[in-house]
PDB file of C-alpha atoms in Angstrom:
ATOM      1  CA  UNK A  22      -2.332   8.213   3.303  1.00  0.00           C
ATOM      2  CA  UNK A  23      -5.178   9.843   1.656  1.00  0.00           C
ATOM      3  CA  UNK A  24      -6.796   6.104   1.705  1.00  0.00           C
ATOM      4  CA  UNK A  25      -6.544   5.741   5.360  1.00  0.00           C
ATOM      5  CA  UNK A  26      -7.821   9.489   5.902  1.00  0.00           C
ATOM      6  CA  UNK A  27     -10.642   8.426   3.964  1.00  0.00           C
ATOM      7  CA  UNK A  28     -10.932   5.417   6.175  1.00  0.00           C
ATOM      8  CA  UNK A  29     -10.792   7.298   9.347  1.00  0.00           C
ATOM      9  CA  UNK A  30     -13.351   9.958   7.928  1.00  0.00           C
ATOM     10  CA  UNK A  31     -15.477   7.075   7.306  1.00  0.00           C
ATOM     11  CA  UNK A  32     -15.189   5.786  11.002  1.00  0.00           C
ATOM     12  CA  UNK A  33     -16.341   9.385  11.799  1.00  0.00           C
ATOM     13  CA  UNK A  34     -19.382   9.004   9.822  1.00  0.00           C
ATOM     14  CA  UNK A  35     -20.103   5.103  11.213  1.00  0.00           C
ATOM     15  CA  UNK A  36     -19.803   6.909  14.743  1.00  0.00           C
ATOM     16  CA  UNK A  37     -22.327   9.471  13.775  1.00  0.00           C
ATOM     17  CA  UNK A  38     -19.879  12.132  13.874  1.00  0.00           C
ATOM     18  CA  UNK A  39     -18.935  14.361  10.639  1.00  0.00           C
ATOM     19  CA  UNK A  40     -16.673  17.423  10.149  1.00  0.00           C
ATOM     20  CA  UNK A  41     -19.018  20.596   9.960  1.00  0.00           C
ATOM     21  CA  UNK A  42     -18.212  23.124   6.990  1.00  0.00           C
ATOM     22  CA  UNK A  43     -16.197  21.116   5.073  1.00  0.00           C
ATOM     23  CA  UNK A  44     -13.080  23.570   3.691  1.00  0.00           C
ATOM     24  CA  UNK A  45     -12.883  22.695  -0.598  1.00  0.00           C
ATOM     25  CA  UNK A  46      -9.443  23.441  -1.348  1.00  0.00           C
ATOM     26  CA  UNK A  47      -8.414  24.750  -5.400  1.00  0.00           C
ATOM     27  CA  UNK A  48      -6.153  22.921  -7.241  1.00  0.00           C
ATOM     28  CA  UNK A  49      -3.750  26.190  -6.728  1.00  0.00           C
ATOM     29  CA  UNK A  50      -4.126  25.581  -3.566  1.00  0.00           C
ATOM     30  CA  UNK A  51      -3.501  21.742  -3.346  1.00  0.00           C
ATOM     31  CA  UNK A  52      -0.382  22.395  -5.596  1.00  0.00           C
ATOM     32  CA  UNK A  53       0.700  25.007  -3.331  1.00  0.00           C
ATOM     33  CA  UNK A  54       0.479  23.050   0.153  1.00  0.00           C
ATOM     34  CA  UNK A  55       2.190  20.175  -2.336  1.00  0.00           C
ATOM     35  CA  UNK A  56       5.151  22.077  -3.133  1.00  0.00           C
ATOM     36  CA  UNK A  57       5.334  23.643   0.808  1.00  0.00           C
ATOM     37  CA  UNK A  58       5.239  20.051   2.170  1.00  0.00           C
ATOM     38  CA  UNK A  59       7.965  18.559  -0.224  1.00  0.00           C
ATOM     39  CA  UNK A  60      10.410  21.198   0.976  1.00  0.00           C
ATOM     40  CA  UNK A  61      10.223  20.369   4.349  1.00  0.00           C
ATOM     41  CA  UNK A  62       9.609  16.535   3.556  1.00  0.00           C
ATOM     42  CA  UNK A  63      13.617  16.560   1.534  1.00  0.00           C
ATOM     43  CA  UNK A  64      15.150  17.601   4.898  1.00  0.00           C
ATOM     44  CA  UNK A  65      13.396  15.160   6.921  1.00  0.00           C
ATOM     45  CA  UNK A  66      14.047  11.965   5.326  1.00  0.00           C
ATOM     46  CA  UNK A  67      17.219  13.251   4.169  1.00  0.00           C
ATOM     47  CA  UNK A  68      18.087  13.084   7.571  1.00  0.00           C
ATOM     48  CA  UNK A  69      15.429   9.968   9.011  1.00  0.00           C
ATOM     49  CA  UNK A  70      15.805   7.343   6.164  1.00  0.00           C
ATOM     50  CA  UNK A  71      19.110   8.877   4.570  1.00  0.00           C
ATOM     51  CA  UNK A  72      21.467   9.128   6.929  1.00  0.00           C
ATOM     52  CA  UNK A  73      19.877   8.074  10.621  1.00  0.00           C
ATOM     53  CA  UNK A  74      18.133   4.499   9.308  1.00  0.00           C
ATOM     54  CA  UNK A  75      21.856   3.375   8.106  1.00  0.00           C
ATOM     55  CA  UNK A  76      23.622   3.977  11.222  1.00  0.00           C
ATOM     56  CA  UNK A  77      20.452   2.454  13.709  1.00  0.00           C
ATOM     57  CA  UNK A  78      20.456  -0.508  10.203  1.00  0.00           C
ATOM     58  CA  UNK A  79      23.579  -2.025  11.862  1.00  0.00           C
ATOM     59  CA  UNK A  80      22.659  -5.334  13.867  1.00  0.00           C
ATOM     60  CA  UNK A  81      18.332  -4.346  14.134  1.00  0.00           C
ATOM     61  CA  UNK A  82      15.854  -5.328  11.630  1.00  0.00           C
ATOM     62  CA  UNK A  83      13.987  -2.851   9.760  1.00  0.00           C
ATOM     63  CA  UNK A  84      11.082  -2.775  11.613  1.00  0.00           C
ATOM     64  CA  UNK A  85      13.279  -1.926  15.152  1.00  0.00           C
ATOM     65  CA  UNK A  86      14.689   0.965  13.486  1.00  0.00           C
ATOM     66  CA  UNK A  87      11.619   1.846  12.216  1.00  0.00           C
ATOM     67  CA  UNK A  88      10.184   1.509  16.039  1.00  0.00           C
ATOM     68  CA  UNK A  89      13.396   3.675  16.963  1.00  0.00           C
ATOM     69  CA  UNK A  90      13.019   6.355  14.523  1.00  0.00           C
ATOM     70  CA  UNK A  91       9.071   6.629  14.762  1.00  0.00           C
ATOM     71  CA  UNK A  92       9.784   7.325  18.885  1.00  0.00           C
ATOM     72  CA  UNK A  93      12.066   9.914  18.159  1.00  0.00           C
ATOM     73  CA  UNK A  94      10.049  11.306  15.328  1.00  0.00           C
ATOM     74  CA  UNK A  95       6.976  11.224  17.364  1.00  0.00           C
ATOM     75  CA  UNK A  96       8.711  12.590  20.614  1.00  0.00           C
ATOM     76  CA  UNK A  97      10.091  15.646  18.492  1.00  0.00           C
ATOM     77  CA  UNK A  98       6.746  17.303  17.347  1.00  0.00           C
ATOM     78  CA  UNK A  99       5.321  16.923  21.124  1.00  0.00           C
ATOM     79  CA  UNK A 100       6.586  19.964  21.974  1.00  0.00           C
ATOM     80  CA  UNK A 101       4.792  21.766  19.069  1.00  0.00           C
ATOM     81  CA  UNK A 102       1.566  20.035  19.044  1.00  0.00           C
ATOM     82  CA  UNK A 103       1.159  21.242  23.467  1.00  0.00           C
ATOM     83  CA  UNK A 104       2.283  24.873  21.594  1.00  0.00           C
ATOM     84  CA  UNK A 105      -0.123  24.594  19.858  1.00  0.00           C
ATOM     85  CA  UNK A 106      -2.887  23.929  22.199  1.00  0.00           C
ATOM     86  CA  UNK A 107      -3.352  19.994  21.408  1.00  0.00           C
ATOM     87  CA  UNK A 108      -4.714  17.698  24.761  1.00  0.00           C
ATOM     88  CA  UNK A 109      -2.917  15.308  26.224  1.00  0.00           C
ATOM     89  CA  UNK A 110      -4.579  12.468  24.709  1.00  0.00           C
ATOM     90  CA  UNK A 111      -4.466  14.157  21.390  1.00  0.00           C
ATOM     91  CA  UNK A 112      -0.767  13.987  21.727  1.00  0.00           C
ATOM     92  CA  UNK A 113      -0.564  10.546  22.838  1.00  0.00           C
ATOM     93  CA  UNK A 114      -2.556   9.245  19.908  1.00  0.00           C
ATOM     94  CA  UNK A 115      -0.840  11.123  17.018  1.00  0.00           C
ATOM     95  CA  UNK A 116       2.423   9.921  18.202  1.00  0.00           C
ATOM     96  CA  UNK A 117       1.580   6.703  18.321  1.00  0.00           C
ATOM     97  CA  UNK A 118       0.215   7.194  14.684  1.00  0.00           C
ATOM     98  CA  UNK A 119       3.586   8.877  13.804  1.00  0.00           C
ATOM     99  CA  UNK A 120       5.450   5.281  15.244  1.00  0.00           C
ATOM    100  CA  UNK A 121       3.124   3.256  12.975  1.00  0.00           C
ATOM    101  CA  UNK A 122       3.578   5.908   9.654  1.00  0.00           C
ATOM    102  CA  UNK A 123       7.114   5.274  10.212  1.00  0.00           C
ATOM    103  CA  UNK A 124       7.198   1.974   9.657  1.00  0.00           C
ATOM    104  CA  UNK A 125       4.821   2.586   6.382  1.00  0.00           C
ATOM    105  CA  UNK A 126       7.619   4.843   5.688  1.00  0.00           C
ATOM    106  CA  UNK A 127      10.540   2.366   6.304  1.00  0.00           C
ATOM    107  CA  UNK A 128       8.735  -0.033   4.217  1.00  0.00           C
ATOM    108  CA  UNK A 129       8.066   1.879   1.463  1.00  0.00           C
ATOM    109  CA  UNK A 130      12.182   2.875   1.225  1.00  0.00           C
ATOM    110  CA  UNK A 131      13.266  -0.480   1.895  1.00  0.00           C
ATOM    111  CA  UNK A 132      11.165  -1.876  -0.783  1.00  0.00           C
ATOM    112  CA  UNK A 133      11.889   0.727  -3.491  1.00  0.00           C
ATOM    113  CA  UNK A 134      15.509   0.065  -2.756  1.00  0.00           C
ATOM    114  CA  UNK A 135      16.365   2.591  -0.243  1.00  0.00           C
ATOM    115  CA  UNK A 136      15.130   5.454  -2.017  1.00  0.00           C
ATOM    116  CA  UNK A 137      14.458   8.499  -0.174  1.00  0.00           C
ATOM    117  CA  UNK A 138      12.427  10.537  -2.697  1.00  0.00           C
ATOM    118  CA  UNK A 139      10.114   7.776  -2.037  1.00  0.00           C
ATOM    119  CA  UNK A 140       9.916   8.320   1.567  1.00  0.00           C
ATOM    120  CA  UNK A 141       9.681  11.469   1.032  1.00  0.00           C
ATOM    121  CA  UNK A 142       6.607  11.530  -1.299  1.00  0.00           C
ATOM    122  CA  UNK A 143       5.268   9.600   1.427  1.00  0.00           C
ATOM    123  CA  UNK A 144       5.613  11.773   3.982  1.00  0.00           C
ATOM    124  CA  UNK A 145       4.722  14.930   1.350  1.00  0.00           C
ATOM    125  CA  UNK A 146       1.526  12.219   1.534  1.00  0.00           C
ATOM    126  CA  UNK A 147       0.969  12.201   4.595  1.00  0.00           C
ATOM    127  CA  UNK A 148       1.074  16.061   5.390  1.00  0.00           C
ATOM    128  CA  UNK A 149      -0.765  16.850   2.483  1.00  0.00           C
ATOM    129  CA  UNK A 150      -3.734  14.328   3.478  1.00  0.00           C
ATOM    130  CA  UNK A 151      -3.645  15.995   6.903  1.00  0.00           C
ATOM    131  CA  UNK A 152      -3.744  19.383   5.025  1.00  0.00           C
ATOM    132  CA  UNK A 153      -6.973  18.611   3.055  1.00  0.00           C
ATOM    133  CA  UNK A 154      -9.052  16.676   5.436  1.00  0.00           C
ATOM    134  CA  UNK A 155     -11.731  19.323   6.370  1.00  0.00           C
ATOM    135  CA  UNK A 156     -10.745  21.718   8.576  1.00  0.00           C
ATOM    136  CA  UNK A 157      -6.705  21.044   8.478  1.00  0.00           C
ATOM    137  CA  UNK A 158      -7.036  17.758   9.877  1.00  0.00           C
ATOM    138  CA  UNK A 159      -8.316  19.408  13.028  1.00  0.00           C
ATOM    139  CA  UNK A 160     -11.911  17.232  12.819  1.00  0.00           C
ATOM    140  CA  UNK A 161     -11.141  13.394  13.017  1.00  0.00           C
ATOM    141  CA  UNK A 162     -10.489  10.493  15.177  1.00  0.00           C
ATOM    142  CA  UNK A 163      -6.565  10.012  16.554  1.00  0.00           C
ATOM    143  CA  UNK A 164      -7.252   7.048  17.681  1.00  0.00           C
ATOM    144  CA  UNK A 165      -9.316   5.822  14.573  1.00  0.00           C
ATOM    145  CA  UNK A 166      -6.685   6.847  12.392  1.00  0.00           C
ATOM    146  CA  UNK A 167      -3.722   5.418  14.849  1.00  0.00           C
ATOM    147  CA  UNK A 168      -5.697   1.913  14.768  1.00  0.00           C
ATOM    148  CA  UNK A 169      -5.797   2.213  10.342  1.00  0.00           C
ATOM    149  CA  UNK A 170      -2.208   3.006  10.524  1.00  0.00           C
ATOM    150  CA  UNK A 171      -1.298   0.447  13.417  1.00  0.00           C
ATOM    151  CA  UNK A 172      -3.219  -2.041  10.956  1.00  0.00           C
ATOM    152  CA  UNK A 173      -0.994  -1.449   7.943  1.00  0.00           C
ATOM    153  CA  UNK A 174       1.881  -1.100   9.345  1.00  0.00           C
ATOM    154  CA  UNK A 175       1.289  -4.634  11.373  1.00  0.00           C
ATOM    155  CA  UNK A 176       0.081  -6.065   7.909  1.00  0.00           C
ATOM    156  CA  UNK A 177       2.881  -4.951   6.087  1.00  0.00           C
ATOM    157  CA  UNK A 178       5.717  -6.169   8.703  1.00  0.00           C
ATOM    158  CA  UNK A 179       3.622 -10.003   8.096  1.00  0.00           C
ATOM    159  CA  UNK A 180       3.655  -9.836   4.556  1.00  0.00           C
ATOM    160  CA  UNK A 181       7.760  -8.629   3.973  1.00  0.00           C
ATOM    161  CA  UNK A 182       8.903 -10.240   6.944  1.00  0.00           C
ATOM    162  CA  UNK A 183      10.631  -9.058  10.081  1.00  0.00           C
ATOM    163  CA  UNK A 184      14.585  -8.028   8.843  1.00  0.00           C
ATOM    164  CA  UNK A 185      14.403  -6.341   6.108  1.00  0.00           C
ATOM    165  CA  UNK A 186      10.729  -5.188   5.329  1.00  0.00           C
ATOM    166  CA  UNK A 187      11.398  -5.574   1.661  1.00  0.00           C
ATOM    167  CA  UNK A 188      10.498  -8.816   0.531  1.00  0.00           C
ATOM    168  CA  UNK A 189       8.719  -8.063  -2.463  1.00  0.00           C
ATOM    169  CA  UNK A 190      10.970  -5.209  -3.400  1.00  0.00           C
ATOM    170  CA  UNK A 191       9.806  -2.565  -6.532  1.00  0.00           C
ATOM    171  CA  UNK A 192      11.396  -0.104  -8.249  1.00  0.00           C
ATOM    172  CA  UNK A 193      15.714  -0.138  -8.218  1.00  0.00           C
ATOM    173  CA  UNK A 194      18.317  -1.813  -6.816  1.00  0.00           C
ATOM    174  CA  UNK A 195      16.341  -5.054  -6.899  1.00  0.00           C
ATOM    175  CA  UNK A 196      19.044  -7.575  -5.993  1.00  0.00           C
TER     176      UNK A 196
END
């Protein structure tokens, strides 16, 4: 994630458009958004990748559930982002970006072996790359970052193949 932040910062700058006042964070600081993030990442891939990807695993390929749980994922912070005063469109294109995370995600567990803690470093990734872009993530393209993510997500699906996602598995449980 911090790779395709950088991308999508650097699709700002092609575009002529850069964050203004760009926040450093401390280490202290990076550690401590690091430790929040983690917390909350346990409980949600606990519950995504540990217990809901087994049950939706049953007669789908990886990607489908991936599709299913990156809806569901996306559909549940709607709600909070319109709270919090996000537009429409703003909305539209971070969901989308949370469908094509999740099957980053889905990848990443499948081909470690099913391991949540690495799904949920991932996500910890994720949050914490939003957290440090300048300005809380609040300055930068949706859509540019959607299209990175829809990218490697599609790239990764044609590389591992369509049922399992884990092709070239790493990590434990290799068999």
């Amino acid at each position: 994630m911090p790779i395709v932040f950088l991308l999508s910062y650097g699709v700002l700058r092609l575009g002529g458009r850069a964050p203004p006042n760009v926040q450093v964070f401390s280490v202290p600081e990076i550690v401590a958004y690091f430790l929040m993030f983690f917390v909350g990442a346990i409980g949600e891939e606990l519950g995504w990748q540990g217990y809901a990807y087994a049950g939706l695993k049953t007669g789908r390929s990886a990607p489908a559930v991936a599709l299913i749980i990156g809806v569901i994922w996306g559909l549940r912070h709607v709600i909070p982002f319109a709270e919090m005063g996000r537009s429409a469109e703003w909305i539209f294109w971070q969901c989308l970006g949370a469908i094509a995370m999740r099957v980053i995600i889905v990848w990443l567990f499948a081909s470690a072996g099913q391991s949540v803690p690495v799904a949920e470093l991932f996500h910890v990734s994720i949050n914490l790359s939003w957290g440090v872009f300048p300005i809380f993530g609040s300055f930068f393209d949706r859509f540019a970052l959607f299209l990175i993510l829809a990218l490697v997500a599609a790239a990764l699906v044609a590389v591992s193949g369509t049922s399992t996602l884990a092709r070239f598995r790493f990590g434990r449980n290799q068999a």
